[in-house]
C-alpha cells in the first residue's frame, strides 16, 4: 500500500491529469501541437511536482518538518505555502506566456485555490491530502465529461480505481482516520466538479 501512496502522490496529480487529457481529449488544447505534448507535460511535472518536492526536501534538511510524508498536521503549513506558490506561478506562466486556454487554466487556478483551502482546513483538521488530490482529479474529469462531452474511455475507470486505492492506502498505513479520508474525498470531488460547472 505504501507504493500506491507514492505513485499517486498529490504532487503528481497535475502531471497525470495533464497527460491523460492531452492524450484522450486533445481538442481541449487547440494551441498545443501534438508533437510538443511530451515537452509540455514535462514542464507541468517540473513546475507542479519537481520544484515543490525539492522545496519539501529542503524543509526536511533544515528540520522544519520531521518527515517527507507530512504526517504531523502542524508541519504542513510551510510545505503547503510553497506548493500553492508554485501552482500560482505555473498558472500565470501557462496563462500569460503560453495561452493554454480556459479548460487548462480553470483546472490550474482551481487546484491553486484548493491547495489554499486545504492549508486553511489543516490548521484545525488533518484532512487527507492524498484523498483530496486524487478525487479532485476525478471531479474535474467527471465535470468535463458532463459539460463538454469529453470521452476518456477506460482511463476514467482507472482514475476512479486509483483514487479509491489511494484513499484506502492512507487508512491502511495508519496516516489518517476514516473521517479525515472521507473529508478529503468529498471536498476534492465536490469542489473540482463544481469549479468546472460554474466557471466553464
mmCIF file with all atom_site columns, C-alpha atoms in Angstrom:
data_model
loop_
_atom_site.group_PDB
_atom_site.id
_atom_site.type_symbol
_atom_site.label_atom_id
_atom_site.label_alt_id
_atom_site.label_comp_id
_atom_site.label_asym_id
_atom_site.label_entity_id
_atom_site.label_seq_id
_atom_site.pdbx_PDB_ins_code
_atom_site.Cartn_x
_atom_site.Cartn_y
_atom_site.Cartn_z
_atom_site.occupancy
_atom_site.B_iso_or_equiv
_atom_site.pdbx_formal_charge
_atom_site.auth_seq_id
_atom_site.auth_comp_id
_atom_site.auth_asym_id
_atom_site.auth_atom_id
_atom_site.pdbx_PDB_model_num
ATOM 1   C CA . UNK A 1 1   ? 0.000   0.000  0.000   1.00 0.00 ? 1   UNK A CA 1
ATOM 2   C CA . UNK A 1 2   ? 2.967   2.292  0.515   1.00 0.00 ? 2   UNK A CA 1
ATOM 3   C CA . UNK A 1 3   ? 3.808   2.189  -3.181  1.00 0.00 ? 3   UNK A CA 1
ATOM 4   C CA . UNK A 1 4   ? 0.272   3.307  -4.034  1.00 0.00 ? 4   UNK A CA 1
ATOM 5   C CA . UNK A 1 5   ? 0.662   6.400  -1.870  1.00 0.00 ? 5   UNK A CA 1
ATOM 6   C CA . UNK A 1 6   ? 3.941   7.182  -3.632  1.00 0.00 ? 6   UNK A CA 1
ATOM 7   C CA . UNK A 1 7   ? 2.766   6.522  -7.194  1.00 0.00 ? 7   UNK A CA 1
ATOM 8   C CA . UNK A 1 8   ? -0.381  8.606  -6.667  1.00 0.00 ? 8   UNK A CA 1
ATOM 9   C CA . UNK A 1 9   ? 1.247   11.298 -4.570  1.00 0.00 ? 9   UNK A CA 1
ATOM 10  C CA . UNK A 1 10  ? -0.676  14.620 -4.664  1.00 0.00 ? 10  UNK A CA 1
ATOM 11  C CA . UNK A 1 11  ? 2.258   16.377 -6.327  1.00 0.00 ? 11  UNK A CA 1
ATOM 12  C CA . UNK A 1 12  ? 1.954   14.044 -9.321  1.00 0.00 ? 12  UNK A CA 1
ATOM 13  C CA . UNK A 1 13  ? -1.751  14.601 -9.930  1.00 0.00 ? 13  UNK A CA 1
ATOM 14  C CA . UNK A 1 14  ? -1.358  17.637 -12.208 1.00 0.00 ? 14  UNK A CA 1
ATOM 15  C CA . UNK A 1 15  ? 1.112   15.715 -14.380 1.00 0.00 ? 15  UNK A CA 1
ATOM 16  C CA . UNK A 1 16  ? -1.132  12.662 -14.632 1.00 0.00 ? 16  UNK A CA 1
ATOM 17  C CA . UNK A 1 17  ? -4.239  14.725 -15.339 1.00 0.00 ? 17  UNK A CA 1
ATOM 18  C CA . UNK A 1 18  ? -2.483  16.841 -17.975 1.00 0.00 ? 18  UNK A CA 1
ATOM 19  C CA . UNK A 1 19  ? -1.057  13.796 -19.751 1.00 0.00 ? 19  UNK A CA 1
ATOM 20  C CA . UNK A 1 20  ? -4.399  11.990 -19.705 1.00 0.00 ? 20  UNK A CA 1
ATOM 21  C CA . UNK A 1 21  ? -6.350  14.943 -21.095 1.00 0.00 ? 21  UNK A CA 1
ATOM 22  C CA . UNK A 1 22  ? -3.716  15.732 -23.734 1.00 0.00 ? 22  UNK A CA 1
ATOM 23  C CA . UNK A 1 23  ? -3.813  12.125 -24.931 1.00 0.00 ? 23  UNK A CA 1
ATOM 24  C CA . UNK A 1 24  ? -7.565  11.465 -24.757 1.00 0.00 ? 24  UNK A CA 1
ATOM 25  C CA . UNK A 1 25  ? -9.033  14.946 -25.279 1.00 0.00 ? 25  UNK A CA 1
ATOM 26  C CA . UNK A 1 26  ? -6.557  16.993 -27.335 1.00 0.00 ? 26  UNK A CA 1
ATOM 27  C CA . UNK A 1 27  ? -9.446  19.132 -28.629 1.00 0.00 ? 27  UNK A CA 1
ATOM 28  C CA . UNK A 1 28  ? -9.421  20.900 -25.257 1.00 0.00 ? 28  UNK A CA 1
ATOM 29  C CA . UNK A 1 29  ? -5.963  22.296 -26.045 1.00 0.00 ? 29  UNK A CA 1
ATOM 30  C CA . UNK A 1 30  ? -6.065  23.648 -29.619 1.00 0.00 ? 30  UNK A CA 1
ATOM 31  C CA . UNK A 1 31  ? -2.896  25.723 -29.143 1.00 0.00 ? 31  UNK A CA 1
ATOM 32  C CA . UNK A 1 32  ? -0.771  22.712 -28.197 1.00 0.00 ? 32  UNK A CA 1
ATOM 33  C CA . UNK A 1 33  ? 0.641   20.861 -31.193 1.00 0.00 ? 33  UNK A CA 1
ATOM 34  C CA . UNK A 1 34  ? 0.719   17.071 -30.773 1.00 0.00 ? 34  UNK A CA 1
ATOM 35  C CA . UNK A 1 35  ? 4.489   16.896 -31.239 1.00 0.00 ? 35  UNK A CA 1
ATOM 36  C CA . UNK A 1 36  ? 5.155   19.183 -28.258 1.00 0.00 ? 36  UNK A CA 1
ATOM 37  C CA . UNK A 1 37  ? 2.832   17.419 -25.800 1.00 0.00 ? 37  UNK A CA 1
ATOM 38  C CA . UNK A 1 38  ? 5.670   15.437 -24.137 1.00 0.00 ? 38  UNK A CA 1
ATOM 39  C CA . UNK A 1 39  ? 7.636   18.645 -23.582 1.00 0.00 ? 39  UNK A CA 1
ATOM 40  C CA . UNK A 1 40  ? 4.585   20.400 -22.214 1.00 0.00 ? 40  UNK A CA 1
ATOM 41  C CA . UNK A 1 41  ? 3.803   17.567 -19.776 1.00 0.00 ? 41  UNK A CA 1
ATOM 42  C CA . UNK A 1 42  ? 7.443   17.750 -18.672 1.00 0.00 ? 42  UNK A CA 1
ATOM 43  C CA . UNK A 1 43  ? 7.019   21.457 -17.913 1.00 0.00 ? 43  UNK A CA 1
ATOM 44  C CA . UNK A 1 44  ? 3.901   20.652 -15.864 1.00 0.00 ? 44  UNK A CA 1
ATOM 45  C CA . UNK A 1 45  ? 5.873   17.986 -13.989 1.00 0.00 ? 45  UNK A CA 1
ATOM 46  C CA . UNK A 1 46  ? 8.768   20.333 -13.232 1.00 0.00 ? 46  UNK A CA 1
ATOM 47  C CA . UNK A 1 47  ? 6.628   23.244 -12.055 1.00 0.00 ? 47  UNK A CA 1
ATOM 48  C CA . UNK A 1 48  ? 3.962   21.359 -10.097 1.00 0.00 ? 48  UNK A CA 1
ATOM 49  C CA . UNK A 1 49  ? 5.894   18.327 -8.809  1.00 0.00 ? 49  UNK A CA 1
ATOM 50  C CA . UNK A 1 50  ? 9.672   18.522 -9.015  1.00 0.00 ? 50  UNK A CA 1
ATOM 51  C CA . UNK A 1 51  ? 10.119  22.057 -7.704  1.00 0.00 ? 51  UNK A CA 1
ATOM 52  C CA . UNK A 1 52  ? 7.624   21.663 -4.823  1.00 0.00 ? 52  UNK A CA 1
ATOM 53  C CA . UNK A 1 53  ? 9.236   18.313 -3.955  1.00 0.00 ? 53  UNK A CA 1
ATOM 54  C CA . UNK A 1 54  ? 12.689  19.898 -3.835  1.00 0.00 ? 54  UNK A CA 1
ATOM 55  C CA . UNK A 1 55  ? 11.323  22.586 -1.528  1.00 0.00 ? 55  UNK A CA 1
ATOM 56  C CA . UNK A 1 56  ? 9.900   19.931 0.792   1.00 0.00 ? 56  UNK A CA 1
ATOM 57  C CA . UNK A 1 57  ? 13.261  18.126 0.795   1.00 0.00 ? 57  UNK A CA 1
ATOM 58  C CA . UNK A 1 58  ? 14.940  21.386 1.779   1.00 0.00 ? 58  UNK A CA 1
ATOM 59  C CA . UNK A 1 59  ? 12.445  21.891 4.600   1.00 0.00 ? 59  UNK A CA 1
ATOM 60  C CA . UNK A 1 60  ? 13.269  18.373 5.812   1.00 0.00 ? 60  UNK A CA 1
ATOM 61  C CA . UNK A 1 61  ? 17.011  19.043 5.530   1.00 0.00 ? 61  UNK A CA 1
ATOM 62  C CA . UNK A 1 62  ? 16.679  22.140 7.715   1.00 0.00 ? 62  UNK A CA 1
ATOM 63  C CA . UNK A 1 63  ? 14.439  20.279 10.197  1.00 0.00 ? 63  UNK A CA 1
ATOM 64  C CA . UNK A 1 64  ? 11.351  22.415 9.559   1.00 0.00 ? 64  UNK A CA 1
ATOM 65  C CA . UNK A 1 65  ? 9.451   19.160 9.043   1.00 0.00 ? 65  UNK A CA 1
ATOM 66  C CA . UNK A 1 66  ? 10.119  15.815 10.689  1.00 0.00 ? 66  UNK A CA 1
ATOM 67  C CA . UNK A 1 67  ? 9.319   13.591 7.690   1.00 0.00 ? 67  UNK A CA 1
ATOM 68  C CA . UNK A 1 68  ? 8.504   13.831 3.998   1.00 0.00 ? 68  UNK A CA 1
ATOM 69  C CA . UNK A 1 69  ? 5.041   12.343 4.491   1.00 0.00 ? 69  UNK A CA 1
ATOM 70  C CA . UNK A 1 70  ? 3.954   15.443 6.444   1.00 0.00 ? 70  UNK A CA 1
ATOM 71  C CA . UNK A 1 71  ? 2.160   13.232 8.935   1.00 0.00 ? 71  UNK A CA 1
ATOM 72  C CA . UNK A 1 72  ? 2.119   15.974 11.577  1.00 0.00 ? 72  UNK A CA 1
ATOM 73  C CA . UNK A 1 73  ? -0.654  18.476 10.994  1.00 0.00 ? 73  UNK A CA 1
ATOM 74  C CA . UNK A 1 74  ? 1.281   21.399 12.475  1.00 0.00 ? 74  UNK A CA 1
ATOM 75  C CA . UNK A 1 75  ? 4.147   20.850 9.999   1.00 0.00 ? 75  UNK A CA 1
ATOM 76  C CA . UNK A 1 76  ? 2.021   21.181 6.870   1.00 0.00 ? 76  UNK A CA 1
ATOM 77  C CA . UNK A 1 77  ? 1.853   24.984 6.716   1.00 0.00 ? 77  UNK A CA 1
ATOM 78  C CA . UNK A 1 78  ? 5.226   25.789 5.127   1.00 0.00 ? 78  UNK A CA 1
ATOM 79  C CA . UNK A 1 79  ? 5.076   22.999 2.514   1.00 0.00 ? 79  UNK A CA 1
ATOM 80  C CA . UNK A 1 80  ? 1.541   24.000 1.542   1.00 0.00 ? 80  UNK A CA 1
ATOM 81  C CA . UNK A 1 81  ? 2.585   27.622 1.117   1.00 0.00 ? 81  UNK A CA 1
ATOM 82  C CA . UNK A 1 82  ? 5.428   26.534 -1.190  1.00 0.00 ? 82  UNK A CA 1
ATOM 83  C CA . UNK A 1 83  ? 3.117   24.276 -3.200  1.00 0.00 ? 83  UNK A CA 1
ATOM 84  C CA . UNK A 1 84  ? 0.459   26.980 -3.545  1.00 0.00 ? 84  UNK A CA 1
ATOM 85  C CA . UNK A 1 85  ? 3.132   29.423 -4.710  1.00 0.00 ? 85  UNK A CA 1
ATOM 86  C CA . UNK A 1 86  ? 4.397   27.042 -7.402  1.00 0.00 ? 86  UNK A CA 1
ATOM 87  C CA . UNK A 1 87  ? 0.868   26.349 -8.641  1.00 0.00 ? 87  UNK A CA 1
ATOM 88  C CA . UNK A 1 88  ? 0.065   30.071 -8.737  1.00 0.00 ? 88  UNK A CA 1
ATOM 89  C CA . UNK A 1 89  ? 3.299   30.780 -10.628 1.00 0.00 ? 89  UNK A CA 1
ATOM 90  C CA . UNK A 1 90  ? 2.576   27.905 -13.022 1.00 0.00 ? 90  UNK A CA 1
ATOM 91  C CA . UNK A 1 91  ? -0.936  29.225 -13.641 1.00 0.00 ? 91  UNK A CA 1
ATOM 92  C CA . UNK A 1 92  ? 0.484   32.636 -14.508 1.00 0.00 ? 92  UNK A CA 1
ATOM 93  C CA . UNK A 1 93  ? 3.084   31.079 -16.811 1.00 0.00 ? 93  UNK A CA 1
ATOM 94  C CA . UNK A 1 94  ? 0.555   28.962 -18.671 1.00 0.00 ? 94  UNK A CA 1
ATOM 95  C CA . UNK A 1 95  ? -1.997  31.784 -18.954 1.00 0.00 ? 95  UNK A CA 1
ATOM 96  C CA . UNK A 1 96  ? 0.191   34.760 -19.764 1.00 0.00 ? 96  UNK A CA 1
ATOM 97  C CA . UNK A 1 97  ? 3.044   33.182 -21.709 1.00 0.00 ? 97  UNK A CA 1
ATOM 98  C CA . UNK A 1 98  ? 1.593   30.043 -23.261 1.00 0.00 ? 98  UNK A CA 1
ATOM 99  C CA . UNK A 1 99  ? -2.106  30.953 -23.560 1.00 0.00 ? 99  UNK A CA 1
ATOM 100 C CA . UNK A 1 100 ? -3.286  27.463 -22.728 1.00 0.00 ? 100 UNK A CA 1
ATOM 101 C CA . UNK A 1 101 ? -6.998  28.165 -22.947 1.00 0.00 ? 101 UNK A CA 1
ATOM 102 C CA . UNK A 1 102 ? -9.907  28.124 -20.497 1.00 0.00 ? 102 UNK A CA 1
ATOM 103 C CA . UNK A 1 103 ? -10.039 24.428 -19.593 1.00 0.00 ? 103 UNK A CA 1
ATOM 104 C CA . UNK A 1 104 ? -6.428  24.053 -18.525 1.00 0.00 ? 104 UNK A CA 1
ATOM 105 C CA . UNK A 1 105 ? -6.437  27.425 -16.774 1.00 0.00 ? 105 UNK A CA 1
ATOM 106 C CA . UNK A 1 106 ? -9.647  26.668 -14.880 1.00 0.00 ? 106 UNK A CA 1
ATOM 107 C CA . UNK A 1 107 ? -8.119  23.425 -13.629 1.00 0.00 ? 107 UNK A CA 1
ATOM 108 C CA . UNK A 1 108 ? -4.798  25.025 -12.664 1.00 0.00 ? 108 UNK A CA 1
ATOM 109 C CA . UNK A 1 109 ? -6.336  28.008 -10.883 1.00 0.00 ? 109 UNK A CA 1
ATOM 110 C CA . UNK A 1 110 ? -8.909  25.705 -9.300  1.00 0.00 ? 110 UNK A CA 1
ATOM 111 C CA . UNK A 1 111 ? -6.169  23.469 -7.896  1.00 0.00 ? 111 UNK A CA 1
ATOM 112 C CA . UNK A 1 112 ? -4.292  26.518 -6.564  1.00 0.00 ? 112 UNK A CA 1
ATOM 113 C CA . UNK A 1 113 ? -7.390  27.679 -4.699  1.00 0.00 ? 113 UNK A CA 1
ATOM 114 C CA . UNK A 1 114 ? -7.989  24.124 -3.439  1.00 0.00 ? 114 UNK A CA 1
ATOM 115 C CA . UNK A 1 115 ? -4.460  23.993 -2.014  1.00 0.00 ? 115 UNK A CA 1
ATOM 116 C CA . UNK A 1 116 ? -5.025  27.280 -0.197  1.00 0.00 ? 116 UNK A CA 1
ATOM 117 C CA . UNK A 1 117 ? -8.316  25.919 1.129   1.00 0.00 ? 117 UNK A CA 1
ATOM 118 C CA . UNK A 1 118 ? -6.629  22.744 2.360   1.00 0.00 ? 118 UNK A CA 1
ATOM 119 C CA . UNK A 1 119 ? -3.946  24.885 4.000   1.00 0.00 ? 119 UNK A CA 1
ATOM 120 C CA . UNK A 1 120 ? -6.626  26.694 5.990   1.00 0.00 ? 120 UNK A CA 1
ATOM 121 C CA . UNK A 1 121 ? -8.503  23.497 6.865   1.00 0.00 ? 121 UNK A CA 1
ATOM 122 C CA . UNK A 1 122 ? -5.339  21.777 8.055   1.00 0.00 ? 122 UNK A CA 1
ATOM 123 C CA . UNK A 1 123 ? -4.921  24.400 10.795  1.00 0.00 ? 123 UNK A CA 1
ATOM 124 C CA . UNK A 1 124 ? -7.745  22.682 12.663  1.00 0.00 ? 124 UNK A CA 1
ATOM 125 C CA . UNK A 1 125 ? -8.227  19.316 10.959  1.00 0.00 ? 125 UNK A CA 1
ATOM 126 C CA . UNK A 1 126 ? -5.850  16.785 9.421   1.00 0.00 ? 126 UNK A CA 1
ATOM 127 C CA . UNK A 1 127 ? -7.692  16.255 6.162   1.00 0.00 ? 127 UNK A CA 1
ATOM 128 C CA . UNK A 1 128 ? -6.244  13.657 3.787   1.00 0.00 ? 128 UNK A CA 1
ATOM 129 C CA . UNK A 1 129 ? -4.407  15.499 1.037   1.00 0.00 ? 129 UNK A CA 1
ATOM 130 C CA . UNK A 1 130 ? -3.946  12.279 -0.944  1.00 0.00 ? 130 UNK A CA 1
ATOM 131 C CA . UNK A 1 131 ? -7.708  11.699 -0.962  1.00 0.00 ? 131 UNK A CA 1
ATOM 132 C CA . UNK A 1 132 ? -8.463  15.336 -1.796  1.00 0.00 ? 132 UNK A CA 1
ATOM 133 C CA . UNK A 1 133 ? -5.949  15.370 -4.665  1.00 0.00 ? 133 UNK A CA 1
ATOM 134 C CA . UNK A 1 134 ? -6.940  12.097 -6.320  1.00 0.00 ? 134 UNK A CA 1
ATOM 135 C CA . UNK A 1 135 ? -10.684 12.672 -6.008  1.00 0.00 ? 135 UNK A CA 1
ATOM 136 C CA . UNK A 1 136 ? -10.188 16.219 -7.223  1.00 0.00 ? 136 UNK A CA 1
ATOM 137 C CA . UNK A 1 137 ? -8.877  14.689 -10.440 1.00 0.00 ? 137 UNK A CA 1
ATOM 138 C CA . UNK A 1 138 ? -11.995 12.513 -10.645 1.00 0.00 ? 138 UNK A CA 1
ATOM 139 C CA . UNK A 1 139 ? -14.152 15.589 -10.048 1.00 0.00 ? 139 UNK A CA 1
ATOM 140 C CA . UNK A 1 140 ? -12.505 17.635 -12.785 1.00 0.00 ? 140 UNK A CA 1
ATOM 141 C CA . UNK A 1 141 ? -12.754 14.849 -15.350 1.00 0.00 ? 141 UNK A CA 1
ATOM 142 C CA . UNK A 1 142 ? -16.346 13.963 -14.374 1.00 0.00 ? 142 UNK A CA 1
ATOM 143 C CA . UNK A 1 143 ? -17.412 17.572 -14.849 1.00 0.00 ? 143 UNK A CA 1
ATOM 144 C CA . UNK A 1 144 ? -15.663 17.792 -18.228 1.00 0.00 ? 144 UNK A CA 1
ATOM 145 C CA . UNK A 1 145 ? -17.489 14.635 -19.300 1.00 0.00 ? 145 UNK A CA 1
ATOM 146 C CA . UNK A 1 146 ? -20.818 16.212 -18.315 1.00 0.00 ? 146 UNK A CA 1
ATOM 147 C CA . UNK A 1 147 ? -20.288 19.755 -19.619 1.00 0.00 ? 147 UNK A CA 1
ATOM 148 C CA . UNK A 1 148 ? -18.088 19.216 -22.676 1.00 0.00 ? 148 UNK A CA 1
ATOM 149 C CA . UNK A 1 149 ? -18.811 15.593 -23.588 1.00 0.00 ? 149 UNK A CA 1
ATOM 150 C CA . UNK A 1 150 ? -15.160 14.670 -23.062 1.00 0.00 ? 150 UNK A CA 1
ATOM 151 C CA . UNK A 1 151 ? -14.636 10.935 -23.576 1.00 0.00 ? 151 UNK A CA 1
ATOM 152 C CA . UNK A 1 152 ? -11.519 9.463  -21.990 1.00 0.00 ? 152 UNK A CA 1
ATOM 153 C CA . UNK A 1 153 ? -12.712 5.857  -22.147 1.00 0.00 ? 153 UNK A CA 1
ATOM 154 C CA . UNK A 1 154 ? -11.301 3.348  -19.701 1.00 0.00 ? 154 UNK A CA 1
ATOM 155 C CA . UNK A 1 155 ? -8.941  5.985  -18.319 1.00 0.00 ? 155 UNK A CA 1
ATOM 156 C CA . UNK A 1 156 ? -11.897 7.299  -16.305 1.00 0.00 ? 156 UNK A CA 1
ATOM 157 C CA . UNK A 1 157 ? -12.429 3.976  -14.542 1.00 0.00 ? 157 UNK A CA 1
ATOM 158 C CA . UNK A 1 158 ? -8.700  3.696  -13.945 1.00 0.00 ? 158 UNK A CA 1
ATOM 159 C CA . UNK A 1 159 ? -8.773  7.139  -12.371 1.00 0.00 ? 159 UNK A CA 1
ATOM 160 C CA . UNK A 1 160 ? -11.601 6.129  -10.023 1.00 0.00 ? 160 UNK A CA 1
ATOM 161 C CA . UNK A 1 161 ? -9.819  2.897  -9.056  1.00 0.00 ? 161 UNK A CA 1
ATOM 162 C CA . UNK A 1 162 ? -6.575  4.803  -8.415  1.00 0.00 ? 162 UNK A CA 1
ATOM 163 C CA . UNK A 1 163 ? -8.399  7.342  -6.240  1.00 0.00 ? 163 UNK A CA 1
ATOM 164 C CA . UNK A 1 164 ? -10.113 4.569  -4.271  1.00 0.00 ? 164 UNK A CA 1
ATOM 165 C CA . UNK A 1 165 ? -6.890  2.626  -3.736  1.00 0.00 ? 165 UNK A CA 1
ATOM 166 C CA . UNK A 1 166 ? -5.024  5.773  -2.706  1.00 0.00 ? 166 UNK A CA 1
ATOM 167 C CA . UNK A 1 167 ? -7.677  6.712  -0.152  1.00 0.00 ? 167 UNK A CA 1
ATOM 168 C CA . UNK A 1 168 ? -7.705  3.165  1.219   1.00 0.00 ? 168 UNK A CA 1
ATOM 169 C CA . UNK A 1 169 ? -3.914  3.132  1.441   1.00 0.00 ? 169 UNK A CA 1
ATOM 170 C CA . UNK A 1 170 ? -3.953  6.149  3.744   1.00 0.00 ? 170 UNK A CA 1
ATOM 171 C CA . UNK A 1 171 ? -6.187  4.235  6.136   1.00 0.00 ? 171 UNK A CA 1
ATOM 172 C CA . UNK A 1 172 ? -4.194  1.014  5.837   1.00 0.00 ? 172 UNK A CA 1
ATOM 173 C CA . UNK A 1 173 ? -0.921  2.806  6.570   1.00 0.00 ? 173 UNK A CA 1
ATOM 174 C CA . UNK A 1 174 ? -2.448  4.452  9.626   1.00 0.00 ? 174 UNK A CA 1
ATOM 175 C CA . UNK A 1 175 ? -1.819  8.013  8.447   1.00 0.00 ? 175 UNK A CA 1
ATOM 176 C CA . UNK A 1 176 ? -5.472  9.054  8.693   1.00 0.00 ? 176 UNK A CA 1
ATOM 177 C CA . UNK A 1 177 ? -8.748  8.280  10.377  1.00 0.00 ? 177 UNK A CA 1
ATOM 178 C CA . UNK A 1 178 ? -11.782 7.472  8.203   1.00 0.00 ? 178 UNK A CA 1
ATOM 179 C CA . UNK A 1 179 ? -13.350 10.908 8.754   1.00 0.00 ? 179 UNK A CA 1
ATOM 180 C CA . UNK A 1 180 ? -10.144 12.591 7.516   1.00 0.00 ? 180 UNK A CA 1
ATOM 181 C CA . UNK A 1 181 ? -10.097 10.498 4.350   1.00 0.00 ? 181 UNK A CA 1
ATOM 182 C CA . UNK A 1 182 ? -13.818 10.957 3.691   1.00 0.00 ? 182 UNK A CA 1
ATOM 183 C CA . UNK A 1 183 ? -13.441 14.707 4.169   1.00 0.00 ? 183 UNK A CA 1
ATOM 184 C CA . UNK A 1 184 ? -10.713 14.703 1.504   1.00 0.00 ? 184 UNK A CA 1
ATOM 185 C CA . UNK A 1 185 ? -12.800 12.567 -0.861  1.00 0.00 ? 185 UNK A CA 1
ATOM 186 C CA . UNK A 1 186 ? -15.919 14.720 -0.588  1.00 0.00 ? 186 UNK A CA 1
ATOM 187 C CA . UNK A 1 187 ? -14.155 18.075 -0.654  1.00 0.00 ? 187 UNK A CA 1
ATOM 188 C CA . UNK A 1 188 ? -11.825 17.129 -3.532  1.00 0.00 ? 188 UNK A CA 1
ATOM 189 C CA . UNK A 1 189 ? -14.561 15.742 -5.760  1.00 0.00 ? 189 UNK A CA 1
ATOM 190 C CA . UNK A 1 190 ? -17.313 18.272 -4.988  1.00 0.00 ? 190 UNK A CA 1
ATOM 191 C CA . UNK A 1 191 ? -15.078 21.328 -5.206  1.00 0.00 ? 191 UNK A CA 1
ATOM 192 C CA . UNK A 1 192 ? -13.490 20.304 -8.520  1.00 0.00 ? 192 UNK A CA 1
ATOM 193 C CA . UNK A 1 193 ? -16.763 19.216 -10.102 1.00 0.00 ? 193 UNK A CA 1
ATOM 194 C CA . UNK A 1 194 ? -18.448 22.499 -9.168  1.00 0.00 ? 194 UNK A CA 1
ATOM 195 C CA . UNK A 1 195 ? -15.433 24.550 -10.303 1.00 0.00 ? 195 UNK A CA 1
ATOM 196 C CA . UNK A 1 196 ? -15.818 23.231 -13.855 1.00 0.00 ? 196 UNK A CA 1
ATOM 197 C CA . UNK A 1 197 ? -19.609 23.558 -13.795 1.00 0.00 ? 197 UNK A CA 1
ATOM 198 C CA . UNK A 1 198 ? -19.512 27.165 -12.603 1.00 0.00 ? 198 UNK A CA 1
ATOM 199 C CA . UNK A 1 199 ? -16.515 28.602 -14.473 1.00 0.00 ? 199 UNK A CA 1
ATOM 200 C CA . UNK A 1 200 ? -16.663 26.780 -17.827 1.00 0.00 ? 200 UNK A CA 1
#
